[in-house]
Amino acid sequence: MSRVTLKHITKTFPGVTALDDVSFEIQDGEFFVLLGPTGAGKTTTLRIIAGLEKQDEGSVEFDGEPVDDLAPPDRDVAFVFQQYSLYPTMTVYDNLAFPLRSPLRKLPEDEIRRRVEETAEKLRISHLLQRKTARLSGGEMQRVSIGRAIVREPRIFLMDEPLSNLDAKLREALRVELQHLQRTQGSTTLFVTHDQIEALTMADRIGVLNEGRLIQVGTPEDIYDRPATTFVAQLVGTPRINLVEGMPENGSIHARNSDLHLPLPGNLRLPSRFLLGVRPEDVIISPDGQFSGQVLLTEPLGVETVVHIGTGQERLLSLVPGIAEWQIGENIRFDISHDRLHCFGLDGSRIQA
Amino acid sequence: MATIELRQVEKRFGNHQAVKPLDLTINDGEFVVLLGPSGCGKTTTLRMISGLETVTGGSIYLGGRNVTWLHPSERDIAFVFQLFALYPHLTVRQNITFPLQAQGESQETIERRLAEVVRLLRIEHILDSRPGKLSGGDRQRVALARALVRRPAAFLMDEPLGALDAEFRESMRAEIKQLHIDQNATTVYVTHDQVEAMAMGDRIVVMSNAEIQQVGTPAEVYHDPANLFVAQFIGSPGMNLVKGHYIGGQVIMPGDNNRYNVPTDWVPALNRATGGDGDVIVGFRPEAAVAASDGELLGQVYATDMHGAYTVLHVNMNHDDIVHVRSNRRTTYPIGTPVRFNLNPQMVRFFDPVTGQAIRREVVQ
């Protein structure tokens, strides 16, 4: 496996800048997720690394060596797409062996057997090797599909939204399999998705891409706890972060349109107007809370309930454990975790201490 | 507004039974969600209520009136689809008032009702725009306004959020629920998304294989699923379901020494269901499993999921028996770490592995 470095990559298509001076590095053995909405430039990045697309400026390096002049087959990357397709009339064994039997590789059969059996073992499908894929359950088929991608030992796996066409339950199951596999075999992986849950749960590090620009690179904790912009803050976390307009007032923060007064976090120097971000789990309903509000709406999700609280002219979302039974219009009290406040300038960028 | 009653309603397409005979009463002012995977019969049921589909058997009552064989337009029902069926050449204002003009309402009535729905849905600023210029969320608001303005006896909604981006879905979900609270209109809402169903429904009708699996409040379907299908379908991830063998007040679970002492209030029911010695499936939600150093059950960490506010541990009890345990996000566990955990006794459920039905503590009369 390899370390992959992108240096100042720019790519324009007629009328659009798909990537604008994008630089980042994927460490050897790292699971790196590119997260962003449709049109952010995620797939273009993958295709440039694979050599399927040529950048206008910048360079791609594998282990410190530029690969810009290498054709796609010579880069030795494995691409996993949205749809896995298995050969229904072949056995699981032959499906797994298929990528190894490519004329380009010319592997001896005993080497192929060794690799197929090893892969099957990792995916716990050894008992299925002689079965035709048409006779597998959905979950088994998915494992075989992953197996076919990992049976090769490429320099990097490039995965383009591989889970997005699956139903919710299969997606969950497969997410865990991919994560487990990547951790245990330490493969360098670049995984592209628009789904923030996939990014948070699987990544060692996440790169947030929007309109061709890399906005932030960090661990899931960095991205969730210290979002660089309001865009990132709103992209990760469900329900979405509360954003209200704030202003400094005698050494504290006053949220406009409400009676919320909060201590100034750390030694931040705040402008006269800014945006205050509070994650819903940091709005805590409690009988002796500092602030008062009214229940506008509740949304029980099962493990927790989203409570919409009206306070002054603001609506704050709070996340409460369990299925909470509040009456609409009920008066409640709540607190806000002081140590988890986020402040952003009106341009959207995080205000740092 | 009105009560909707389905009595032995069924639908067959040739040899295919799309909906098996079902009984369902939706109370006046209630928000009921028909939930299930594609092909379960939920949309066909909705379409039979609307009259867009005829029934093969049974009858449908709306406000006590038998509407089974009435034309859709005679049923006094408004339908909101996944794809906002708006007239592209008309302005938002014209789109909304069109149904009233078609009904021959006076100009005064039209203006008054328009003002009402516009205020409710906060769409003043787009009244003179055409649908093509609007965001998905705004288009769905206009479609809702057009349904609301007629003041029908009931609303039927078929995956109205299905076509929206994730960011709009969450806010529209709350808006539709708020609208229901303000209007209190009898509503039947179809979705395949269990989060939407839980968040919005007064009651949820879980469907699969052309029949009703369970009807209950969000708390009922979440905490007391009627069978294995509901247990797995509701929740993200679904309920953990682990095969075990019950004997003498204990369930022998997969893995080494995983003997689970059954909460005492379950012992009589399990003795009754298994004859004192038999297979059961133990069900528990991820938040019912609590990691503890002296926990009764043991497994190894298979994967760890950071979800922002919390972490889900995937714990391997034995080959292929992976359970989900909800944990504090601040604790990290490398793969392979042994984890002990206890089950919250209030949140443990049991199922019959043969029938798939929940075992009940209380004796059913």
XYZ file of C-alpha atoms in Angstrom, chain A residues 166-310:
145
model
C -28.132 -0.115 -1.019
C -31.094 -0.064 1.336
C -30.490 1.359 4.795
C -29.975 -1.941 6.638
C -27.537 -3.424 4.141
C -25.651 -0.146 4.019
C -25.179 -0.237 7.769
C -23.969 -3.826 7.717
C -21.557 -3.219 4.880
C -20.187 -0.052 6.428
C -19.104 -2.101 9.414
C -17.549 -4.786 7.193
C -15.563 -2.236 5.173
C -14.356 -0.511 8.297
C -13.342 -3.734 10.017
C -11.530 -4.936 6.939
C -9.675 -1.703 6.370
C -8.553 -1.565 10.009
C -7.375 -5.154 10.063
C -5.521 -5.148 6.763
C -4.368 -1.523 6.837
C -5.109 -0.703 3.222
C -4.813 2.870 1.965
C -8.344 3.874 1.036
C -9.914 6.983 -0.426
C -13.668 6.791 0.041
C -15.956 9.400 -1.486
C -19.429 10.114 -0.111
C -22.068 12.783 0.413
C -23.297 10.955 3.530
C -21.954 12.497 6.722
C -22.712 9.374 8.779
C -20.515 7.263 6.503
C -17.744 9.838 6.816
C -17.890 10.151 10.603
C -18.167 6.448 11.270
C -15.523 5.099 8.901
C -12.824 7.719 8.427
C -9.440 8.067 10.047
C -9.539 11.543 8.543
C -12.146 13.460 6.558
C -11.577 16.078 3.865
C -14.597 18.331 3.356
C -14.939 19.490 -0.220
C -17.343 22.173 -1.475
C -17.458 23.743 -4.929
C -14.017 22.432 -5.803
C -12.329 23.748 -2.663
C -11.022 21.745 0.240
C -12.571 23.440 3.278
C -11.199 21.355 6.140
C -9.152 18.221 6.726
C -9.276 16.524 10.112
C -10.266 13.527 12.202
C -14.014 12.944 12.644
C -13.660 14.510 16.105
C -11.996 17.632 14.642
C -14.680 18.008 12.015
C -17.533 17.497 14.457
C -16.119 19.415 17.426
C -14.202 22.185 15.656
C -15.852 22.767 12.271
C -13.860 25.356 10.293
C -16.934 26.989 8.775
C -20.712 27.075 9.180
C -20.875 24.942 6.018
C -18.932 22.135 7.719
C -20.857 22.624 10.967
C -24.158 22.130 9.144
C -22.911 19.297 6.950
C -22.091 16.959 9.856
C -24.449 16.019 12.671
C -28.156 15.195 12.690
C -30.223 16.981 13.628
C -28.342 20.001 12.344
C -26.416 22.372 14.557
C -28.401 25.340 15.897
C -27.107 28.623 14.487
C -28.304 31.868 16.032
C -27.067 35.389 15.725
C -25.010 36.524 18.703
C -23.438 39.689 20.007
C -20.955 40.321 22.821
C -22.425 42.018 25.875
C -20.432 42.924 29.010
C -18.021 40.022 28.701
C -20.730 37.510 27.791
C -22.607 36.421 24.694
C -26.162 37.459 24.046
C -28.116 35.534 21.436
C -30.252 38.069 19.626
C -34.014 37.526 19.543
C -33.895 35.628 22.824
C -32.985 35.895 26.496
C -29.990 33.616 26.156
C -26.872 34.952 27.853
C -23.802 32.744 27.880
C -20.266 33.169 29.187
C -17.686 34.095 26.596
C -15.870 30.909 25.575
C -12.154 31.118 26.424
C -10.490 34.326 25.355
C -12.254 34.723 22.028
C -12.235 38.178 20.485
C -15.684 38.455 19.029
C -16.896 41.011 16.509
C -20.035 43.035 17.243
C -22.160 40.513 15.356
C -21.438 36.833 14.797
C -23.085 33.424 14.548
C -23.315 31.185 17.582
C -23.470 27.440 16.926
C -24.818 24.938 19.474
C -25.124 21.211 18.757
C -28.566 19.807 19.682
C -27.050 17.407 22.247
C -25.577 20.440 24.021
C -29.034 21.916 24.629
C -29.976 20.068 27.800
C -33.508 20.097 29.170
C -33.444 20.133 32.960
C -35.960 21.263 35.619
C -33.480 23.712 37.153
C -32.021 24.906 33.834
C -30.864 28.495 33.452
C -33.123 29.340 30.495
C -36.826 28.994 29.852
C -38.652 28.009 26.711
C -41.675 26.239 25.314
C -41.956 22.907 23.570
C -42.967 23.600 19.954
C -42.676 20.089 18.578
C -41.215 16.689 19.447
C -39.833 14.092 17.050
C -39.249 10.724 18.745
C -36.594 8.839 16.800
C -36.380 5.849 19.176
C -33.055 6.016 20.921
C -33.578 9.751 21.317
C -36.115 12.507 20.760
C -35.615 15.815 18.958
C -37.360 18.540 20.965
C -37.956 21.864 19.237
C -37.766 24.592 21.885
C -39.083 28.090 21.315
